Short mmCIF file of C-alpha atoms in Angstrom, two decimals:
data_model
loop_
_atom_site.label_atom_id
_atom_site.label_comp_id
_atom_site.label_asym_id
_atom_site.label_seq_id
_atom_site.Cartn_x
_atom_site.Cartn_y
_atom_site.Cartn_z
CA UNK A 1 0.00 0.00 0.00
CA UNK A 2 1.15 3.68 -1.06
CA UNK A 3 0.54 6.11 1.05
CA UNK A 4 0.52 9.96 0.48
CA UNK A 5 1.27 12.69 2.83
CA UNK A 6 0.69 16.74 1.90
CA UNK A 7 2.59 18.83 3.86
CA UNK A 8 2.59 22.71 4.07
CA UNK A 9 5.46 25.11 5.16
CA UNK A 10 3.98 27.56 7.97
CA UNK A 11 5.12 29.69 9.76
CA UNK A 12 6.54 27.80 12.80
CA UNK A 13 3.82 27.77 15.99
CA UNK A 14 6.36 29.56 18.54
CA UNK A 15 6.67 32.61 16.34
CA UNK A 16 4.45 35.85 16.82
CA UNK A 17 2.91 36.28 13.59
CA UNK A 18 3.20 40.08 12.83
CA UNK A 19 0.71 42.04 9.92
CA UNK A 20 2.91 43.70 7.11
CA UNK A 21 2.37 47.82 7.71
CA UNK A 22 -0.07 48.08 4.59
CA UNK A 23 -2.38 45.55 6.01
CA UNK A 24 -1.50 43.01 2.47
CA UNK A 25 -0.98 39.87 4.49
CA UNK A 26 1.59 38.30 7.26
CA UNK A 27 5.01 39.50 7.68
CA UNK A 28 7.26 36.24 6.51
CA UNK A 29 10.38 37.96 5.87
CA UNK A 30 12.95 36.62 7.96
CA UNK A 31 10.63 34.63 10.15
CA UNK A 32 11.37 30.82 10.89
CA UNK A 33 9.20 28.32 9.32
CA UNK A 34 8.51 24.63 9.80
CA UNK A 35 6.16 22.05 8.72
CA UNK A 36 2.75 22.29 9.73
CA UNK A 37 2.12 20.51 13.28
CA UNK A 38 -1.18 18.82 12.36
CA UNK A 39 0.68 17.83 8.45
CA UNK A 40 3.72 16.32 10.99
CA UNK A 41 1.59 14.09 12.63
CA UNK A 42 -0.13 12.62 9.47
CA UNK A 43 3.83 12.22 8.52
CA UNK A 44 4.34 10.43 11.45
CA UNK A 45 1.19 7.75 11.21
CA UNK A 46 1.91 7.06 7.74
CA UNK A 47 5.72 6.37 9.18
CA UNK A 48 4.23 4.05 11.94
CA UNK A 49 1.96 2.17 8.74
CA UNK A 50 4.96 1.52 7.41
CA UNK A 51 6.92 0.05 10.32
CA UNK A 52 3.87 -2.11 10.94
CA UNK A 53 3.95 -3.40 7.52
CA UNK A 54 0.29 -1.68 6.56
CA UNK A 55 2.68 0.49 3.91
CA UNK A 56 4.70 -0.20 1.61
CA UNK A 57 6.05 3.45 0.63
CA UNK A 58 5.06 6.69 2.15
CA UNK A 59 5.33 9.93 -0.80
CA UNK A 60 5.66 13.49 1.07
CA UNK A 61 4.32 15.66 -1.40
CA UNK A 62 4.07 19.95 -0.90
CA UNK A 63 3.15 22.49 -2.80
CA UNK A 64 4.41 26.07 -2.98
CA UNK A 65 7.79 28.04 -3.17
CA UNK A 66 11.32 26.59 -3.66
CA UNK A 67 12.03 26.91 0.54
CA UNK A 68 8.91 23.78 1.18
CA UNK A 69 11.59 21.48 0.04
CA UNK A 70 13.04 21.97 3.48
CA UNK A 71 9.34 21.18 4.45
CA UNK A 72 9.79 17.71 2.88
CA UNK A 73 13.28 16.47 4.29
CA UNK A 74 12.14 16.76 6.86
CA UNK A 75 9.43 14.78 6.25
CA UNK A 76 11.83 12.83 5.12
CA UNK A 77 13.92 12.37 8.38
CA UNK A 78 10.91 11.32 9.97
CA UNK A 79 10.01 8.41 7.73
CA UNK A 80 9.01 9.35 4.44
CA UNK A 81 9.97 7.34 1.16
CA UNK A 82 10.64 10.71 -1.31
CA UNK A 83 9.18 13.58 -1.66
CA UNK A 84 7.58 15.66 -5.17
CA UNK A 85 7.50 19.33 -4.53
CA UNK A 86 4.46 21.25 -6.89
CA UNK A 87 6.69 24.73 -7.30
CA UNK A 88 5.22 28.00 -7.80
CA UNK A 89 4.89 31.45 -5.99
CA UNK A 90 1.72 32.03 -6.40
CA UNK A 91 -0.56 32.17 -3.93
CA UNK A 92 -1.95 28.64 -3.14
CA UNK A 93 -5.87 28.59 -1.88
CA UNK A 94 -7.36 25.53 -0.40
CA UNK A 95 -9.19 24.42 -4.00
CA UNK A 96 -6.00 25.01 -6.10
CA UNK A 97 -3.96 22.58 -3.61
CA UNK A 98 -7.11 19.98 -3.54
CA UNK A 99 -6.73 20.57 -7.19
CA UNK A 100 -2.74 19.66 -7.35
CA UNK A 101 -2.64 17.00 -5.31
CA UNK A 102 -5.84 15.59 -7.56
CA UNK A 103 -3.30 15.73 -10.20
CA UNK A 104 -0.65 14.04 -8.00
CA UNK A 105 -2.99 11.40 -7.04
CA UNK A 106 -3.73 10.64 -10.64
CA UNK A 107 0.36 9.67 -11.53
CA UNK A 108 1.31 8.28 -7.90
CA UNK A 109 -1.79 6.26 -7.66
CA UNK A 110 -2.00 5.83 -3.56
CA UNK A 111 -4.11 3.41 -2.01
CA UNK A 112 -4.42 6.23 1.08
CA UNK A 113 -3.61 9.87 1.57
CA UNK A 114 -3.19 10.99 5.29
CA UNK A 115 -2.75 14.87 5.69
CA UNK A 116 -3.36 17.54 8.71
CA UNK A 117 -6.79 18.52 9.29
CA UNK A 118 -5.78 21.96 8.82
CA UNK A 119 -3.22 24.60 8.81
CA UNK A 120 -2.30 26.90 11.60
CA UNK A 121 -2.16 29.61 8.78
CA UNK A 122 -5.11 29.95 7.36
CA UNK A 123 -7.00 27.66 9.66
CA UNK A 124 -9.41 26.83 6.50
CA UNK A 125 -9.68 23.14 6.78
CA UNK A 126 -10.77 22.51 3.53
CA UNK A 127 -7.51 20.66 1.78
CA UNK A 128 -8.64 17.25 2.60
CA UNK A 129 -12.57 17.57 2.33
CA UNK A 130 -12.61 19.10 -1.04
CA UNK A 131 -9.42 16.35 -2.82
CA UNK A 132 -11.98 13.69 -1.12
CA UNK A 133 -14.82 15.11 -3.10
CA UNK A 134 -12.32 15.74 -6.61
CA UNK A 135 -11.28 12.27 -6.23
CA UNK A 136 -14.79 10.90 -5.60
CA UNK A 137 -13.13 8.91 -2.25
CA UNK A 138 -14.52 7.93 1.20
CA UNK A 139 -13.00 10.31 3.65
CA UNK A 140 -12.64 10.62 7.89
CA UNK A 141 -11.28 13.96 9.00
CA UNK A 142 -10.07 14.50 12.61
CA UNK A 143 -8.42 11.44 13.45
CA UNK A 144 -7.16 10.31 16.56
CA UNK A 145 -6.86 6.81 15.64
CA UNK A 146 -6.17 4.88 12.59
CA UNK A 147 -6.32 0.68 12.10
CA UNK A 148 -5.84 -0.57 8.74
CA UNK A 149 -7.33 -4.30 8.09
CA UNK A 150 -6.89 -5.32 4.47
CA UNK A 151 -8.78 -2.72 2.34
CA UNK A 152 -10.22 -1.47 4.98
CA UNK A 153 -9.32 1.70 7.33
CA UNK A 154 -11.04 1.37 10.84
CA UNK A 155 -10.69 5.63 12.04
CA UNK A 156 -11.71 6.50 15.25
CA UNK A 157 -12.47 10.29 14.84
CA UNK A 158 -13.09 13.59 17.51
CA UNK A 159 -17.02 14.89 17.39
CA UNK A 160 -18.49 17.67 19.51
CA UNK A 161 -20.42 14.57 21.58
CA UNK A 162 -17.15 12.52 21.80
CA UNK A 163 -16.02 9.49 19.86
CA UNK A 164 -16.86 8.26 16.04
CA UNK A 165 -16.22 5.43 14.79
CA UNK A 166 -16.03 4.43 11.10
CA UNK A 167 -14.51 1.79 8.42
CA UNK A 168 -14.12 3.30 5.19
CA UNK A 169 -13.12 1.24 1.94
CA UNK A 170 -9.42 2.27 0.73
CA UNK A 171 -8.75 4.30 -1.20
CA UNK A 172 -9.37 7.14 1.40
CA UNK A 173 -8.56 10.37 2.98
CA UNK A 174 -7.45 10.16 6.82
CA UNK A 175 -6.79 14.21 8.29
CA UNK A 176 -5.46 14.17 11.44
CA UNK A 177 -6.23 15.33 14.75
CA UNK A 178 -4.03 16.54 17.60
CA UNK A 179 -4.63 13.36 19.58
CA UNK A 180 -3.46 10.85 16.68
CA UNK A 181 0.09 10.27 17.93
CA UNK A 182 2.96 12.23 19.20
CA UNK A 183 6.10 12.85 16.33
CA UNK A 184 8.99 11.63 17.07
CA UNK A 185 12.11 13.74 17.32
CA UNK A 186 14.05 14.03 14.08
CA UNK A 187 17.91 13.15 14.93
CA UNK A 188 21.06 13.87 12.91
CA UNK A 189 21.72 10.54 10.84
CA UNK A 190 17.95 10.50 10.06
CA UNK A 191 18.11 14.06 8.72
CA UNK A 192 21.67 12.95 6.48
CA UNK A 193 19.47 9.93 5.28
CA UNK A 194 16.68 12.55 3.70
CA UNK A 195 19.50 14.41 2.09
CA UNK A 196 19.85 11.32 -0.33
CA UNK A 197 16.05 11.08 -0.95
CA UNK A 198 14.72 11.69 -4.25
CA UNK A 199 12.78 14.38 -4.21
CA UNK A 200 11.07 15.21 -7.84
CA UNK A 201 9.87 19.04 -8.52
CA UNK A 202 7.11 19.63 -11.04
CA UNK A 203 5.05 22.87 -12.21
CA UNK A 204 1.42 23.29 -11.76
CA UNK A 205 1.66 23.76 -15.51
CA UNK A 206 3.38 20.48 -15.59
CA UNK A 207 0.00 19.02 -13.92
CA UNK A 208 -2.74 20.51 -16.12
CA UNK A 209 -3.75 22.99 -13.15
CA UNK A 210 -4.77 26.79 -13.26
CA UNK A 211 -3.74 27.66 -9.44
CA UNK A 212 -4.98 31.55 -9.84
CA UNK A 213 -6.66 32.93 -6.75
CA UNK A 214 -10.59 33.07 -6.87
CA UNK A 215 -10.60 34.73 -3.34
CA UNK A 216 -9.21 38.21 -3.01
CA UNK A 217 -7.66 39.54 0.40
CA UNK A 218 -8.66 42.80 0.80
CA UNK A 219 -6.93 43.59 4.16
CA UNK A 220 -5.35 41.49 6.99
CA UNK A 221 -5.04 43.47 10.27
CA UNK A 222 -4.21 42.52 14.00
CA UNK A 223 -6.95 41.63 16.68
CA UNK A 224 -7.61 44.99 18.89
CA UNK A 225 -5.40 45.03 21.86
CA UNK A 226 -7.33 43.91 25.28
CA UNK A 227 -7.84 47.06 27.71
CA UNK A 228 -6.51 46.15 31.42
CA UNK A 229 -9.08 44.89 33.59
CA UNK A 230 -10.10 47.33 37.23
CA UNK A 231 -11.24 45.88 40.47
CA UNK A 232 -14.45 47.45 41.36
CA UNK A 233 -15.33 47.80 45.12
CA UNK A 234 -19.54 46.39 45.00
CA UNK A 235 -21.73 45.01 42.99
CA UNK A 236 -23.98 48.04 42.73
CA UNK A 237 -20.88 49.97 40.77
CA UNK A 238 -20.07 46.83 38.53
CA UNK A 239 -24.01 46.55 37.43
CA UNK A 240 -23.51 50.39 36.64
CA UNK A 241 -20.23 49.89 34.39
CA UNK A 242 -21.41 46.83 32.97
CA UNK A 243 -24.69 49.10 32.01
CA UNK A 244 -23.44 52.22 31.16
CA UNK A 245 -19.86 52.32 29.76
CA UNK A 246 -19.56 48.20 28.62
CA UNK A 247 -23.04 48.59 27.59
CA UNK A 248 -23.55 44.63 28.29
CA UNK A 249 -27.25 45.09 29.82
#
């Protein structure tokens, strides 16, 4: 069994994001950036597939600037096969990506793709829904526990009322929850090893896939800045701030 993992290059989760003076986007210049956590995990499970057997080959597969190929050795280091970077700097929306790694899909022919259930960028969690509807495949987002068994995938998956259970019929999409598994720590001969990984580039022109933006930002600005709280010395004067300057009641 084949299995495919997307990863993203994000900004990395211990860095204050800042807003670019004009209000076009986030500052990225000179800002460290890693693979995203929920895409590391999905790494990681398709790793442990492989270990158990399950797998036979695990493809990291990214799509954006020339930098994400960073992104996949170290996807790499953690377990992955090779990696095919989808280059371009244009600016990559949830439906062009769904659209690439459609186009991916089609030439690597996986039996199951396993990728984060969203990125701490954008937050849009759409990636994985919308490739499971392009590729017409069963699909079980927010996983925090995968069993394969032949052709099928048992996923245990996170709902507002606790636990889901389903078995889906491979091929399938798998996106991954916090609780799936914890990544293991990349160490130095495992990061050599990716070095000598093939990793393929391609075009989105190479795939057959118009990746222009059909969503327009029009500004990106920072959350207002909380006030300090005051101690008040009754009730009677909180009612009266909380009706006449919070204007609450």
């Amino acid at each position: 069994m084949k299995v495919l993992v997307p990863v993203k290059r994000v900004v990395d989760f211990n860095v204050k994001v800042r807003v670019k003076s004009d209000g076009s986007g986030v500052d990225t210049a000179n800002v460290k950036m890693s693979m995203n956590p929920f895409d590391e995990i999905a790494v990681e499970e398709a790793t442990r597939l492989k270990e158990a057997g399950k797998a036979t080959e695990v493809v990291a597969v990214s799509c954006g600037v020339t930098q994400s190929q960073e992104t996949l050795r170290t996807a790499m280091a953690i377990g992955a096969d090779r990696g095919i970077l989808v280059e371009t700097d244009a600016e990559l929306q949830p439906l062009a990506v769904a659209k690439l790694l459609k186009a991916v899909v089609d030439k690597e022919q996986p039996q199951l793709i396993v990728l984060g259930k969203q990125a701490i960028d954008d937050d849009c969690n759409q990636t994985g829904q919308m490739l499971a509807a392009l590729l017409g495949w069963a699909q079980a987002t927010f996983a925090s526990k995968v069993v394969i068994d032949g052709d099928k995938a048992q996923v245990t998956r996170e709902v507002d009322g606790g636990l889901e259970n389903l078995s889906l019929t491979l091929p399938a999409i798998v996106t991954t929850d916090l609780r799936l598994n914890e990544p293991r720590y990349v160490t130095l001969p495992n990061i050599m090893k990716a070095k000598k990984k093939p990793l393929e580039t391609v075009k989105p022109a190479d795939l057959g896939v118009d990746v222009t933006p059909r969503v327009k930002t029009l500004k990106v600005a920072e959350p207002p800045k909380r006030s300090a709280g005051i101690v008040v010395p009754d009730v009677a004067t909180l009612v009266s701030k909380l009706k006449n300057e919070a204007k609450v009641i």
